[in-house]
Coordinates of C-alpha atoms in Angstrom, one line a residue:
X29 CA 0.0 18.1 22.4
X30 CA -2.3 17.3 25.2
X31 CA -5.3 15.2 25.5
X32 CA -8.7 15.4 27.1
X33 CA -7.9 12.9 29.7
X34 CA -9.1 11.8 33.2
X35 CA -6.0 10.5 34.1
X36 CA -4.3 9.2 28.9
X37 CA -17.0 -23.5 -2.4
X38 CA -18.0 -26.4 -3.7
X39 CA -16.5 -29.4 -5.4
X40 CA -14.1 -28.5 -8.2
X41 CA -13.5 -31.1 -10.9
X42 CA -9.8 -31.7 -11.8
X43 CA -10.5 -30.8 -15.4
X44 CA -11.5 -27.3 -14.4
X45 CA -9.1 -26.6 -11.5
X46 CA -6.3 -25.2 -13.5
X47 CA -8.7 -22.7 -15.3
X48 CA -10.2 -21.7 -11.9
X49 CA -6.8 -20.9 -10.6
X50 CA -5.8 -18.9 -13.6
X51 CA -8.9 -16.9 -13.5
X52 CA -8.7 -16.1 -9.9
X53 CA -8.4 -12.3 -9.3
X54 CA -5.3 -11.9 -7.2
X55 CA -6.7 -8.7 -5.5
X56 CA -9.8 -10.3 -4.0
X57 CA -10.2 -10.8 -0.3
X58 CA -11.7 -14.3 0.3
X59 CA -10.5 -17.1 2.5
X60 CA -7.4 -17.8 4.4
X61 CA -6.5 -20.8 2.0
X62 CA -5.8 -18.7 -1.0
X63 CA -2.2 -17.6 -0.9
X64 CA -2.5 -15.4 -4.1
X65 CA -5.0 -13.0 -2.5
X66 CA -3.8 -9.8 -1.2
X67 CA -6.0 -9.9 1.8
X68 CA -7.2 -13.1 3.4
X69 CA -9.7 -13.4 6.3
X70 CA -8.6 -15.7 9.1
X71 CA -10.1 -17.2 12.2
X72 CA -7.9 -15.8 14.9
X73 CA -8.6 -15.6 18.6
X74 CA -9.4 -12.0 19.0
X75 CA -8.9 -12.4 22.8
X76 CA -5.2 -12.2 22.1
X77 CA -5.7 -8.7 20.7
X78 CA -6.5 -6.8 23.9
X79 CA -5.5 -3.4 22.6
X80 CA -7.9 -3.6 19.7
X81 CA -10.7 -5.0 21.9
X82 CA -10.4 -2.0 24.2
X83 CA -10.6 0.5 21.4
X84 CA -12.9 -1.0 18.8
X85 CA -16.5 -2.3 18.9
X86 CA -15.8 -4.6 15.9
X87 CA -13.0 -5.7 13.6
X88 CA -11.9 -8.5 11.3
X89 CA -8.6 -10.3 11.4
X90 CA -6.7 -11.0 8.2
X91 CA -3.3 -11.8 6.8
X92 CA -1.9 -10.0 3.8
X93 CA 0.3 -10.8 0.8
X94 CA 2.5 -7.7 0.2
X95 CA 4.2 -9.3 -2.7
X96 CA 0.8 -9.8 -4.5
X97 CA 0.0 -6.2 -3.8
X98 CA 3.2 -4.9 -5.2
X99 CA 2.8 -7.0 -8.3
X100 CA -0.7 -5.8 -8.9
X101 CA 0.0 -2.1 -8.2
X102 CA 2.6 -1.8 -11.0
X103 CA -0.2 -0.5 -13.3
X104 CA -1.4 2.0 -10.7
X105 CA -4.6 0.0 -10.0
X106 CA -5.6 -2.5 -7.3
X107 CA -8.9 -3.9 -6.1
X108 CA -9.3 -4.7 -2.4
X109 CA -12.2 -6.0 -0.4
X110 CA -12.4 -4.8 3.2
X111 CA -15.3 -5.5 5.6
X112 CA -17.4 -6.9 2.8
X113 CA -16.9 -3.8 0.6
X114 CA -15.0 -3.7 -2.7
X115 CA -12.7 -0.9 -3.4
X116 CA -11.3 -0.2 -6.9
X117 CA -8.2 1.8 -6.2
X118 CA -6.9 4.1 -8.9
X119 CA -4.0 6.4 -9.6
X120 CA -1.8 4.7 -7.1
X121 CA 1.6 6.4 -7.2
X122 CA 4.6 5.5 -5.2
X123 CA 5.6 7.9 -2.5
X124 CA 9.4 8.2 -2.0
X125 CA 9.2 8.7 1.8
X126 CA 12.3 6.6 2.8
X127 CA 15.8 7.0 1.4
X128 CA 16.9 4.1 -0.9
X129 CA 20.0 3.7 1.3
X130 CA 18.3 4.1 4.7
X131 CA 19.9 2.3 7.5
X132 CA 18.8 1.1 10.9
X133 CA 21.2 2.0 13.7
X134 CA 20.9 -0.2 16.7
X135 CA 21.4 0.9 20.3
X136 CA 24.9 -0.5 20.3
X137 CA 25.7 1.5 17.3
X138 CA 25.7 -1.4 14.8
X139 CA 24.3 -0.5 11.4
X140 CA 22.2 -2.6 9.0
X141 CA 20.1 -1.9 5.9
X142 CA 16.6 -0.8 6.6
X143 CA 13.9 -3.3 5.3
X144 CA 12.4 -2.0 2.0
X145 CA 9.1 -0.2 2.4
X146 CA 6.8 0.9 -0.4
X147 CA 4.1 3.5 0.1
X148 CA 1.4 4.4 -2.4
X149 CA -1.3 7.1 -2.5
X150 CA -4.2 7.3 -4.7
X151 CA -8.0 7.5 -4.9
X152 CA -11.1 5.2 -5.0
X153 CA -12.9 4.9 -8.4
X154 CA -16.1 6.9 -8.7
X155 CA -15.5 8.5 -5.3
X156 CA -14.7 12.2 -5.6
X157 CA -14.0 12.7 -2.0
X158 CA -11.6 9.9 -1.5
X159 CA -8.0 9.2 -0.6
X160 CA -5.7 6.2 -0.2
X161 CA -2.4 5.7 1.6
X162 CA -1.0 2.1 1.7
X163 CA 2.4 0.8 2.7
X164 CA 3.8 -2.6 1.9
X165 CA 6.9 -4.1 3.4
X166 CA 8.3 -7.3 4.9
X167 CA 5.1 -9.4 5.8
X168 CA 2.8 -6.4 6.3
X169 CA 0.4 -4.3 4.2
X170 CA -1.1 -1.4 6.2
X171 CA -2.8 1.9 5.6
X172 CA -6.1 3.6 5.1
X173 CA -8.8 4.0 2.5
X174 CA -10.9 7.0 3.1
X175 CA -14.3 7.7 1.4
X176 CA -16.1 10.9 2.3
X177 CA -15.8 11.0 6.0
X178 CA -15.5 7.2 6.6
X179 CA -12.1 5.4 6.9
X180 CA -11.2 1.8 6.4
X181 CA -8.0 0.8 8.2
X182 CA -5.6 -2.1 7.8
X183 CA -3.5 -2.2 10.9
X184 CA -0.7 -4.6 11.9
X185 CA -0.4 -6.5 15.2
X186 CA 2.6 -8.2 16.9
X187 CA 0.9 -11.6 16.4
X188 CA 1.3 -14.3 13.7
X189 CA -0.9 -16.9 12.2
X190 CA 0.6 -19.7 10.0
X191 CA 3.8 -17.8 9.9
X192 CA 2.0 -14.6 8.7
X193 CA 1.5 -11.3 10.5
X194 CA -2.0 -10.9 11.8
X195 CA -3.6 -7.7 10.6
X196 CA -6.8 -6.0 11.9
X197 CA -9.3 -4.4 9.5
X198 CA -11.9 -2.0 10.9
X199 CA -13.7 1.2 10.0
X200 CA -13.7 4.5 11.7
X201 CA -17.3 3.9 12.8
X202 CA -16.1 1.0 14.9
X203 CA -14.0 3.1 17.2
X204 CA -15.6 3.2 20.6
X205 CA -17.3 6.4 21.6
X206 CA -16.3 7.5 25.1
X207 CA -17.2 10.3 27.4
X208 CA -14.3 12.6 27.8
X209 CA -14.2 13.7 31.4
X210 CA -11.6 16.4 31.7
X211 CA -8.7 17.9 29.7
X212 CA -5.3 19.3 30.5
X213 CA -3.2 22.0 29.0
X214 CA -0.3 21.4 26.7
X215 CA 3.3 22.5 26.2
X216 CA 5.4 23.7 23.2
X217 CA 9.0 24.2 24.2
X218 CA 11.2 27.0 23.4
X219 CA 10.5 30.5 22.4
X220 CA 8.7 29.9 19.2
X221 CA 9.7 32.7 16.7
X222 CA 8.2 31.4 13.4
X223 CA 8.5 33.8 10.5
X224 CA 5.7 36.3 10.8
X225 CA 3.5 35.0 8.0
X226 CA 1.3 37.9 8.2
X227 CA 4.0 40.1 6.7
X228 CA 4.3 37.9 3.6
X229 CA 2.7 39.4 0.5
X230 CA 1.3 37.2 -2.3
X231 CA 4.5 37.6 -4.4
X232 CA 6.6 36.3 -1.6
X233 CA 4.3 33.4 -0.9
X234 CA 4.2 32.4 -4.6
X235 CA 8.0 32.6 -4.6
X236 CA 8.3 30.3 -1.6
X237 CA 5.8 27.8 -3.1
X238 CA 8.1 27.5 -6.2
X239 CA 10.7 25.7 -4.1
X240 CA 10.1 22.1 -3.0
X241 CA 12.9 21.3 -0.5
X242 CA 13.3 17.9 1.2
X243 CA 13.5 17.8 5.0
X244 CA 15.4 14.7 6.2
X245 CA 14.2 13.0 9.4
X246 CA 15.9 10.5 11.6
X247 CA 13.0 8.4 12.7
X248 CA 13.6 7.0 16.2
X249 CA 11.9 4.4 18.3
X250 CA 12.2 2.6 21.6
X251 CA 11.8 -1.1 22.6
X252 CA 8.2 -0.6 23.6
X253 CA 7.3 0.7 20.2
X254 CA 9.3 -2.1 18.5
X255 CA 7.4 -4.8 20.6
X256 CA 4.0 -3.3 19.6
X257 CA 4.4 -3.9 15.8
X258 CA 5.7 -6.9 13.8
X259 CA 7.4 -4.5 11.5
X260 CA 8.1 -1.3 13.3
X261 CA 10.0 0.6 10.5
X262 CA 7.1 -0.1 8.1
X263 CA 4.7 1.4 10.7
X264 CA 6.8 4.5 10.9
X265 CA 7.0 4.7 7.1
X266 CA 3.1 4.4 6.8
X267 CA 2.5 7.1 9.4
X268 CA 5.1 9.4 7.8
X269 CA 3.5 8.9 4.4
X270 CA 0.3 10.4 5.7
X271 CA 2.2 13.2 7.4
X272 CA 4.1 13.8 4.3
X273 CA 0.8 14.3 2.4
X274 CA -0.1 17.1 4.8
X275 CA 3.3 18.8 4.3
X276 CA 3.1 18.4 0.5
X277 CA 0.3 21.0 0.3
X278 CA 3.1 23.5 1.2
X279 CA 5.5 22.0 -1.4
X280 CA 7.6 20.5 1.3
X281 CA 9.0 16.8 1.0
X282 CA 9.6 14.7 4.1
X283 CA 12.1 11.9 3.9
X284 CA 13.2 9.3 6.4
X285 CA 17.0 9.4 6.2
X286 CA 17.6 6.7 8.9
X287 CA 16.0 4.7 11.6
X288 CA 17.5 4.8 15.1
X289 CA 16.6 2.8 18.2
X290 CA 17.1 4.4 21.6
X291 CA 16.5 3.5 25.2
X292 CA 15.0 6.6 26.8
X293 CA 13.9 6.4 30.4
X294 CA 10.3 7.4 30.9
X295 CA 9.0 10.5 32.6
X296 CA 7.0 13.5 31.9
X297 CA 6.9 14.8 28.3
X298 CA 9.5 17.6 28.9
X299 CA 11.9 15.2 30.7
X300 CA 11.7 12.6 28.0
X301 CA 12.2 15.2 25.2
X302 CA 15.3 16.5 27.1
X303 CA 16.7 13.0 27.4
X304 CA 15.9 12.3 23.8
X305 CA 17.6 15.5 22.6
X306 CA 20.7 14.7 24.5
X307 CA 20.8 11.0 23.2
X308 CA 19.9 11.9 19.5
X309 CA 22.0 15.0 18.9
X310 CA 25.1 13.0 17.7
X311 CA 23.0 10.6 15.7
X312 CA 21.1 13.4 13.9
X313 CA 24.5 14.9 12.9
X314 CA 26.1 11.6 11.8
X315 CA 23.1 10.7 9.6
X316 CA 22.9 14.2 8.2
X317 CA 19.2 14.5 9.3
X318 CA 17.6 17.8 9.6
X319 CA 15.1 16.6 12.3
X320 CA 15.1 13.8 14.8
X321 CA 11.6 12.5 15.9
X322 CA 11.0 9.8 18.6
X323 CA 8.0 7.3 18.2
X324 CA 7.7 6.2 21.8
X325 CA 5.7 3.0 23.0
X326 CA 5.7 4.3 26.5
X327 CA 2.8 6.2 28.2
X328 CA 4.2 9.5 29.2
X329 CA 3.6 10.2 32.9
X330 CA 1.9 13.6 32.5
X331 CA -1.2 14.4 30.4
X332 CA 0.7 15.1 27.2
X333 CA 0.8 12.7 24.3
X334 CA 3.5 14.5 22.4
X335 CA 5.9 17.4 22.7
X336 CA 8.2 19.3 20.3
X337 CA 10.5 22.2 20.2
X338 CA 8.8 25.2 18.6
X339 CA 10.4 26.6 15.5
X340 CA 13.0 29.3 16.2
X341 CA 15.2 28.9 13.1
X342 CA 17.8 27.1 15.1
X343 CA 18.8 23.5 14.5
X344 CA 19.1 23.1 18.3
X345 CA 15.3 22.9 18.3
X346 CA 15.2 20.0 15.8
X347 CA 13.6 17.4 18.2
X348 CA 10.2 16.2 19.0
X349 CA 8.3 13.1 20.0
X350 CA 4.8 11.4 20.0
X351 CA 3.3 8.8 22.2
X352 CA 2.2 5.6 20.2
X353 CA 0.1 3.9 22.9
X354 CA -3.3 4.7 24.4
X355 CA -3.5 7.3 27.2
X356 CA -6.4 5.3 28.8
X357 CA -10.0 4.5 28.5
X358 CA -11.3 7.8 29.7
X359 CA -9.1 9.9 27.4
X360 CA -9.5 11.2 23.9
X361 CA -6.3 9.5 22.7
X362 CA -6.6 5.8 22.1
X363 CA -3.6 5.6 19.7
X364 CA -5.6 4.2 16.8
X365 CA -3.9 4.3 13.5
X366 CA -5.6 7.6 12.6
X367 CA -4.8 9.2 15.9
X368 CA -1.2 8.2 15.8
X369 CA -0.8 9.9 12.4
X370 CA -2.6 13.0 13.7
X371 CA -0.4 13.5 16.8
X372 CA 2.7 13.0 14.7
X373 CA 1.5 15.7 12.2
X374 CA 0.8 17.9 15.2
X375 CA 4.2 17.7 16.7
X376 CA 6.1 17.9 13.5
X377 CA 4.0 20.9 12.7
X378 CA 5.2 22.7 15.8
X379 CA 8.7 22.1 14.6
X380 CA 7.9 24.1 11.4
X381 CA 6.2 26.9 13.3
X382 CA 2.6 25.8 13.1
X383 CA 0.4 26.9 16.1
X384 CA -2.6 25.8 18.0
X385 CA -4.2 29.2 17.5
X386 CA -4.4 28.7 13.7
X387 CA -6.1 25.3 13.9
X388 CA -9.5 25.0 12.2
X389 CA -12.6 23.0 12.9
X390 CA -15.7 22.2 10.8
X391 CA -18.8 20.1 10.8
X392 CA -20.1 17.5 8.4
X393 CA -23.7 16.9 9.4
X394 CA -23.3 16.4 13.2
X395 CA -19.7 15.3 13.2
X396 CA -17.1 17.7 14.4
X397 CA -13.7 17.6 12.6
X398 CA -10.4 19.3 13.5
X399 CA -7.1 20.0 11.7
X400 CA -4.1 18.5 13.4
X401 CA -2.8 21.5 15.3
X402 CA -5.8 21.7 17.6
X403 CA -5.1 21.2 21.3
X404 CA -6.4 19.6 23.4
X405 CA -6.5 16.4 21.3
X406 CA -10.1 15.7 20.2
X407 CA -9.9 12.0 19.3
X408 CA -10.8 10.1 16.1
X409 CA -12.0 13.2 14.2
X410 CA -8.6 14.8 14.3
X411 CA -7.3 15.0 10.8
X412 CA -3.7 14.8 9.5
X413 CA -3.8 18.1 7.7
X414 CA -3.0 21.7 8.3
X415 CA -5.4 24.6 8.1
X416 CA -5.2 26.1 4.7
X417 CA -6.6 29.2 3.2
X418 CA -8.1 27.1 0.3
X419 CA -9.4 24.3 2.4
X420 CA -10.4 24.0 6.0
X421 CA -9.1 27.4 7.0
X422 CA -9.2 31.1 6.3
X423 CA -7.0 34.1 6.3
X424 CA -6.4 33.9 10.1
X425 CA -6.2 30.1 10.3
X426 CA -3.7 29.1 7.7
X427 CA -1.0 26.9 9.4
X428 CA 0.3 25.6 6.0
X429 CA 1.8 29.0 5.5
X430 CA 4.1 28.4 8.4
X431 CA 5.3 25.2 6.6
X432 CA 5.8 27.2 3.4
X433 CA 7.7 29.9 5.2
X434 CA 10.1 27.8 7.2
X435 CA 10.7 24.7 5.1
X436 CA 13.8 26.2 3.4
X437 CA 15.5 27.0 6.7
X438 CA 14.8 23.5 8.2
X439 CA 16.0 21.7 5.0
X440 CA 19.2 23.4 5.6
X441 CA 19.8 22.3 9.2
X442 CA 22.2 19.6 7.9

């Protein structure tokens, strides 16, 4: 994946206090003093959040109460207030994106249980064109609420306030608009020999859609990624929840089998991929993972923001990576939450045989949108989805068919 880059209240009487507390809706977002709220606004020095200041025109700082969210979501409904707007979330269903027995393997080989992470997807009440993906874990609640073509994002930082993780809330409209000066080419490694989907007839496609295999992923990260997020594994789980939604259209499940931390020396994208492949091969085998994917907090030294081995049917090609930090002010990749998910979808897509040539683009009013496989990377309007004959695609731009065709082989890599 390449980027367009120049070069990457209020007195309360005692007699009513108890009643007031009992009547307080746990899902409102009000002040920082209420520990029962799921989201609480705080007065935090935004100057400490340089990355967000560089990429956003405006944002709010909050803390979250994941335990309150998990208690409230048990009936599939939660009400949140973000940026002054109330969202009644419906049909929230848990996504099983991480193995119950997932482990974290440290650089020295020591193994520990991975922190529990709970992801949910659903919709917004009375909003036909809406989607929700939220992930709750140790001290963090992150994700996206999307209504029509506007997203509301809850992102985590590596800062704390009163012993709680500082989160940032913003809308997609707050992402800074920049002039993209130039763009560079991109690379997919290997001789990509995806099953020729053009030869599949409707009966064969329907038969493939009947199967729903699970592809196990060893999710890897480095020190730079770990230092960027208060809860790095929760961050990966949230990103992979969105990616998994894209793959689910082709009846393919993604599952994080294990997390693994590596130290990979930086370099250009191909060099880093080669180093990662050499380092991760034994780990992929020992964890019985079909694929290994690196979330790197380093800025690659060339113009690429990700790279993956193209699908050939061989497990030797089961490696890819994506850059999780901005490529620079003058580029189309600022590593916002949406963009990190999109580039991850893109690179994993290559590993299933999806191609640039079958990417699809469309307009909503004057805004230009793109499916994830487009290259060069076009910024915040890149969507974590694959072109699809039934939605944002046509007979010649149908990348989801590659997922359908190759999911069975990949799920058998281990």
